Tab-separated table of C-alpha atoms in Angstrom:
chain	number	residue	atom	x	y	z
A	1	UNK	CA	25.488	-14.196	11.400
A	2	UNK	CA	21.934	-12.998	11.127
A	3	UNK	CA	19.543	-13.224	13.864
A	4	UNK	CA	16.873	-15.675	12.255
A	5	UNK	CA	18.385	-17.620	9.569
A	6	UNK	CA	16.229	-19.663	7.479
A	7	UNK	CA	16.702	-22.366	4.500
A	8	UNK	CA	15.268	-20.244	1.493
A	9	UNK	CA	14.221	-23.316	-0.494
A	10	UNK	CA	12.476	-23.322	-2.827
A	11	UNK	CA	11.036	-26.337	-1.765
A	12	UNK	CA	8.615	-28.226	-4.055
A	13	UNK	CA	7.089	-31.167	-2.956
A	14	UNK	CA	4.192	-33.569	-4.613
A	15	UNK	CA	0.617	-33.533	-2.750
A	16	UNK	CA	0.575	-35.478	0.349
A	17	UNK	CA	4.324	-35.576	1.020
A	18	UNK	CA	5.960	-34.565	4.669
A	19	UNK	CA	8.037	-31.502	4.807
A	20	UNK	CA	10.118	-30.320	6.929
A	21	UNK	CA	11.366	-26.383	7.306
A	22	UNK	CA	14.239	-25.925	10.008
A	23	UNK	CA	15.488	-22.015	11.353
A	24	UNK	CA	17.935	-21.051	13.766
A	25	UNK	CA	18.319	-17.478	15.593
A	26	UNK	CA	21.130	-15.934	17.495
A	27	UNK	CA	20.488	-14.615	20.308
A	28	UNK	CA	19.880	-17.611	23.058
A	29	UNK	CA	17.574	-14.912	25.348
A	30	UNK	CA	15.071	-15.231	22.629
A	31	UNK	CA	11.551	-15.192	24.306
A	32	UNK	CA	9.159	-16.794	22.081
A	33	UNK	CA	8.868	-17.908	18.516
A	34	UNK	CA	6.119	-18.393	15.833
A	35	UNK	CA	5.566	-19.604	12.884
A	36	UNK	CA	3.996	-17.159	9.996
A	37	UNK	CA	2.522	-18.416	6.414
A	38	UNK	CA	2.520	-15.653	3.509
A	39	UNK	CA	0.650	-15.951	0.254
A	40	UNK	CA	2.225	-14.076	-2.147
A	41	UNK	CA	1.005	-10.632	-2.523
A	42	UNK	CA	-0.700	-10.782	0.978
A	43	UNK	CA	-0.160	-10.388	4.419
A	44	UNK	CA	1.668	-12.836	7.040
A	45	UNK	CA	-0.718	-15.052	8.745
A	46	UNK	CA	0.298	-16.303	11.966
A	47	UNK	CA	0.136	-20.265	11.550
A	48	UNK	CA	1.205	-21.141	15.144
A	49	UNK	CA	2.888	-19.838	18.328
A	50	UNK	CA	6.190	-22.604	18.897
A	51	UNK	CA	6.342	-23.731	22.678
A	52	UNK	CA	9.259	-25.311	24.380
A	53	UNK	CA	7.274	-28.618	24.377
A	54	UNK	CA	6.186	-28.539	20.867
A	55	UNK	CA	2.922	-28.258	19.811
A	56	UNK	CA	0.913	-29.648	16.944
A	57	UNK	CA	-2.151	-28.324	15.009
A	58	UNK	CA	-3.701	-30.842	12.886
A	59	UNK	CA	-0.888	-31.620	10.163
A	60	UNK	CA	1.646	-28.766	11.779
A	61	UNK	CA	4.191	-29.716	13.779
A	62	UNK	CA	6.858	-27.279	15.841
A	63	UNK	CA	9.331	-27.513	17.780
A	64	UNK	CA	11.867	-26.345	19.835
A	65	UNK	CA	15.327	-27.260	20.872
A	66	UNK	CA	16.667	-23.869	23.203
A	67	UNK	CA	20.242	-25.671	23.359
A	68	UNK	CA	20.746	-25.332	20.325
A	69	UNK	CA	18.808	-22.915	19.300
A	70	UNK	CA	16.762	-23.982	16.668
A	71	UNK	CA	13.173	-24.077	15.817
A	72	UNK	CA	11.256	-26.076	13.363
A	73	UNK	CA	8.224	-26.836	11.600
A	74	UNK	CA	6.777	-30.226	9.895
A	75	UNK	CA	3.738	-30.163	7.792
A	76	UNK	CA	2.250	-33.899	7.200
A	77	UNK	CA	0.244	-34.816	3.955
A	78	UNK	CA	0.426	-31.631	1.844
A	79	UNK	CA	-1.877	-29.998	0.284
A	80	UNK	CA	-1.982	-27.689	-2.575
A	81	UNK	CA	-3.599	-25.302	-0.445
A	82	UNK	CA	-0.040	-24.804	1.623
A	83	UNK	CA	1.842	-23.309	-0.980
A	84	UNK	CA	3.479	-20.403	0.323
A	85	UNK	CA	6.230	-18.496	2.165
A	86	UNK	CA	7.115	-19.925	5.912
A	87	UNK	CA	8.348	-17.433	8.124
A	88	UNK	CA	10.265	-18.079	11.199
A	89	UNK	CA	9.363	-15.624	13.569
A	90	UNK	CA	11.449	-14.629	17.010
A	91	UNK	CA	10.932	-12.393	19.978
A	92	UNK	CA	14.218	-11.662	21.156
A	93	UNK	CA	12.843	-10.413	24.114
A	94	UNK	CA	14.267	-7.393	26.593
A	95	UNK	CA	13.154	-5.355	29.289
A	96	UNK	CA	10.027	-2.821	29.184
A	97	UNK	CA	11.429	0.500	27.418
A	98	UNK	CA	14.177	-1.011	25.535
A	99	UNK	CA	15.100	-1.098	22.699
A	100	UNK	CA	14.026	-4.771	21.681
A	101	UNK	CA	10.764	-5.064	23.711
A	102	UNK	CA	8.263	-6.288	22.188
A	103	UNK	CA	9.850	-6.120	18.897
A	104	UNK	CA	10.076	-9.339	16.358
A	105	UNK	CA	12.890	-10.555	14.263
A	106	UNK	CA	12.099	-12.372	11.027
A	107	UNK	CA	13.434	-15.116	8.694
A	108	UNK	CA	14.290	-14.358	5.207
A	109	UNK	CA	11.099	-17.196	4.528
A	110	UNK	CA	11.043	-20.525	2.892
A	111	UNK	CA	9.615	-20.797	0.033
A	112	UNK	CA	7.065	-24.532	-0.617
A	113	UNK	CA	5.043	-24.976	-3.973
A	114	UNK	CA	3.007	-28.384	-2.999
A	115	UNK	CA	2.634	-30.123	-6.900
A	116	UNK	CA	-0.415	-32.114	-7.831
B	1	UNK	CA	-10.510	-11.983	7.192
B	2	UNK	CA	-8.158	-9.848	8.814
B	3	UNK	CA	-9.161	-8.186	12.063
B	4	UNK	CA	-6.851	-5.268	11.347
B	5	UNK	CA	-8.294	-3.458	8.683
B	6	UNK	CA	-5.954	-0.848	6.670
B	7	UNK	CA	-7.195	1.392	3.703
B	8	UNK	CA	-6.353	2.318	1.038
B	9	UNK	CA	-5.627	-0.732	-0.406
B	10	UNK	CA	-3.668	0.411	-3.212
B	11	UNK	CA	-2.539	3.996	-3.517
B	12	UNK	CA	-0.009	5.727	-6.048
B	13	UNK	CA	1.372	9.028	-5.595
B	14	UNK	CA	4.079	11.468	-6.480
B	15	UNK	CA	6.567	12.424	-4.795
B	16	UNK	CA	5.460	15.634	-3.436
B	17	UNK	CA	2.289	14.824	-2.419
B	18	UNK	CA	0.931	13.924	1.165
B	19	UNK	CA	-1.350	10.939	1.620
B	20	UNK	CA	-2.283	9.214	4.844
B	21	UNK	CA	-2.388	5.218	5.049
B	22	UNK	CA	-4.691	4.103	8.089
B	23	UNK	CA	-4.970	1.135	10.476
B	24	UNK	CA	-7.609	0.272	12.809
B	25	UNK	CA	-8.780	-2.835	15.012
B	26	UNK	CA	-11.321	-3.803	17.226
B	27	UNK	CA	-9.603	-6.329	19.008
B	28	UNK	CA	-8.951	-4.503	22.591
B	29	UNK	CA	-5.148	-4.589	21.649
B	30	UNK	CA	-2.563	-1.790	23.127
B	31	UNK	CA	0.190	-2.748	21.030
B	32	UNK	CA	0.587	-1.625	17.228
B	33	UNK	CA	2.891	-1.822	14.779
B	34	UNK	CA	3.818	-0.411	11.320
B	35	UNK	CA	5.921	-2.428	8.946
B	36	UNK	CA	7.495	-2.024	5.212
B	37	UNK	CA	7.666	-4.981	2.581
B	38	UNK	CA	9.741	-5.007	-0.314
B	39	UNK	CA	9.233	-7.994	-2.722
B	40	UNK	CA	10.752	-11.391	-1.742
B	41	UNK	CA	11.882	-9.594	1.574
B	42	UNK	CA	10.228	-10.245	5.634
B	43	UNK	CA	8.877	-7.043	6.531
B	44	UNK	CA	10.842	-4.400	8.480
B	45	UNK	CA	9.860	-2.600	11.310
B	46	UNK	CA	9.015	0.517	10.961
B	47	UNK	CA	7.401	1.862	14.505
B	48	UNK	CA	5.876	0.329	17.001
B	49	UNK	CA	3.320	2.190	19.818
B	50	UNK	CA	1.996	0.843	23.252
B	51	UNK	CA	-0.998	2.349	24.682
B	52	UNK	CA	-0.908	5.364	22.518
B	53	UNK	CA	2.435	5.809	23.085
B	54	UNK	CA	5.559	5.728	20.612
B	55	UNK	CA	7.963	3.201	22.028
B	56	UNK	CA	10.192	2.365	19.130
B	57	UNK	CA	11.060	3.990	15.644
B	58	UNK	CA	13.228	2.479	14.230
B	59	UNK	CA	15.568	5.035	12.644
B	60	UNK	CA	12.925	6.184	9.797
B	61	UNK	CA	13.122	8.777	7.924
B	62	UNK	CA	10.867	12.221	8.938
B	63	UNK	CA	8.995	11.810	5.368
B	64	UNK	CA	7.166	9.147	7.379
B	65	UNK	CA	5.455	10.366	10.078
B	66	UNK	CA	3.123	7.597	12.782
B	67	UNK	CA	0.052	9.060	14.873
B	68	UNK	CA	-1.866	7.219	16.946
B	69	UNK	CA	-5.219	9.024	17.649
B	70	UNK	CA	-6.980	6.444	19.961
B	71	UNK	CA	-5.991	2.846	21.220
B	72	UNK	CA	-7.931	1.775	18.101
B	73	UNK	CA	-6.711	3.402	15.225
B	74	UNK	CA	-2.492	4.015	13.790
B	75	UNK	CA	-1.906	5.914	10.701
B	76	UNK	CA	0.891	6.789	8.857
B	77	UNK	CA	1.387	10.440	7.248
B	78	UNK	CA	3.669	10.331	3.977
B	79	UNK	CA	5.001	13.490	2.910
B	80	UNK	CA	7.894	13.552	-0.066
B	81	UNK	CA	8.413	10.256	-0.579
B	82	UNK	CA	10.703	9.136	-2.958
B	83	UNK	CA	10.747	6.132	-5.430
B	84	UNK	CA	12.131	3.341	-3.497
B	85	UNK	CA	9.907	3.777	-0.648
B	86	UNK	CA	7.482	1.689	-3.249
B	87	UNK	CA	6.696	-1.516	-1.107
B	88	UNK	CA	3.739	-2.953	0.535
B	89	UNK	CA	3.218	-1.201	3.715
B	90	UNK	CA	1.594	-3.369	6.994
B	91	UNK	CA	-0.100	-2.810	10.507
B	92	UNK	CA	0.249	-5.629	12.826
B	93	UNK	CA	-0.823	-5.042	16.665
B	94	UNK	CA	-0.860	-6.959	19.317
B	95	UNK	CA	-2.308	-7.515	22.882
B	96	UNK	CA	0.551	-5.951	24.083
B	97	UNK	CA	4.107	-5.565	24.209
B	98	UNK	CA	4.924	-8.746	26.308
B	99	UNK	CA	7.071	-11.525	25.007
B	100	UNK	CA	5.400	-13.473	24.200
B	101	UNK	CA	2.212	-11.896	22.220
B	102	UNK	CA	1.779	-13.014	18.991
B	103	UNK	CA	1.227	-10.030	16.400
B	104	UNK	CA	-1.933	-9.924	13.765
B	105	UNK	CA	-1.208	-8.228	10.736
B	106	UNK	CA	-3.670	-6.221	7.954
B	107	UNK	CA	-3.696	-7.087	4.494
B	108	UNK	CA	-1.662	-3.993	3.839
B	109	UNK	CA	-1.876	-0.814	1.288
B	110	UNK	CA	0.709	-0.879	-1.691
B	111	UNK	CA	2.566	2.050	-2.251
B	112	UNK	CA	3.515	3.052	-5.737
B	113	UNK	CA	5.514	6.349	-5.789
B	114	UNK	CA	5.789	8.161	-9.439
């Protein structure tokens, strides 16, 4: 099993529609979680930090469900503009010095193409 | 715009030449990172160093070699590279190495080896 695991997509969705991108990770001492965005041929943006109450930035919503592992992430009303690769993003966590601190384990990505 | 700021953006080179790639932010951060990219893949780890310091490599090969002059600035030395080390090559860093940091990336320098 791999330690993020991600739905790959593609996803393509009309302007203005509500998606919804779902990732699950192994290892249940996992610390934190983020989400990314990637356009292609640039760098990964961090798009928000998940918390165990879920948080919301303007259309974004995440969430987080530590029973059973499983983070996701709803964008409302899409826009063009969102087209790109979602990464789930987890900090598996560990102890100062090892191996794992500090260190984050990503998603294969979900690709969304928002249509006009 | 990014706040980590790598250069060159592009660079091509054979495979016995040596060329640096170099990282640098101003954001107070002790925590920095070097990744690798391939096409339609996340980015891999490559090495990460806290307060100067290497804390994890992660098993890659001595052709790549980090440095990390000041708490500001990370390169990577290339020396003998071969073909399919080709990929988009990132600095992240971070405030630190706690948990639960969040990690800021550059816009990267594409390798092409010959």
């Amino acid at each position: 099993r791999k330690e993020v695991e991600q739905d790959p997509g593609p996803f393509n969705v009309p302007e203005g529609a509500t998606v919804a991108f779902n990732c699950t990770y192994s290892n249940s001492a996992s610390q934190s979680f983020f989400w990314y965005r990637q356009d292609c041929r640039k760098e990964p943006k961090l798009l928000m930090s998940v918390y165990s109450s879920g948080n919301e930035d303007g259309r974004f919503t995440a969430q987080l469900n530590r029973a059973s592992q499983y983070i996701s992430l709803l964008i409302r009303d899409s826009k063009l503009s969102d087209s790109a690769t979602y990464l789930c993003v987890v900090n598996m966590g560990g102890r100062a010095g090892g191996t794992s601190y500090g260190k984050l384990t990503f998603g294969q990505g979900t690709i969304l193409t928002v249509h006009p | 715009d990014t706040e980590v700021t790598q250069t060159p953006k592009h660079l091509v080179m054979g495979m016995t030449n040596k060329k640096s790639l170099k990282c640098e932010q101003h954001m107070g951060h002790r925590a920095m990172y070097w990744y690798k990219q391939k096409a339609k893949k996340p980015p891999e780890l490559m090495f990460v160093y806290s307060y100067e310091k290497l804390s994890i490599n992660e098993s890659v090969p001595s052709r790549f070699s980090p440095e990390c002059p000041n708490s500001s600035l990370l390169n990577l030395h290339l020396h003998a590279l071969q073909p399919e080390d080709s990929a988009l090559y990132l600095c992240a860093s971070s405030q630190d190495l706690t948990n639960h940091q969040p990690q800021h990336f550059g816009d990267g320098t594409r390798l092409s080896i010959l």
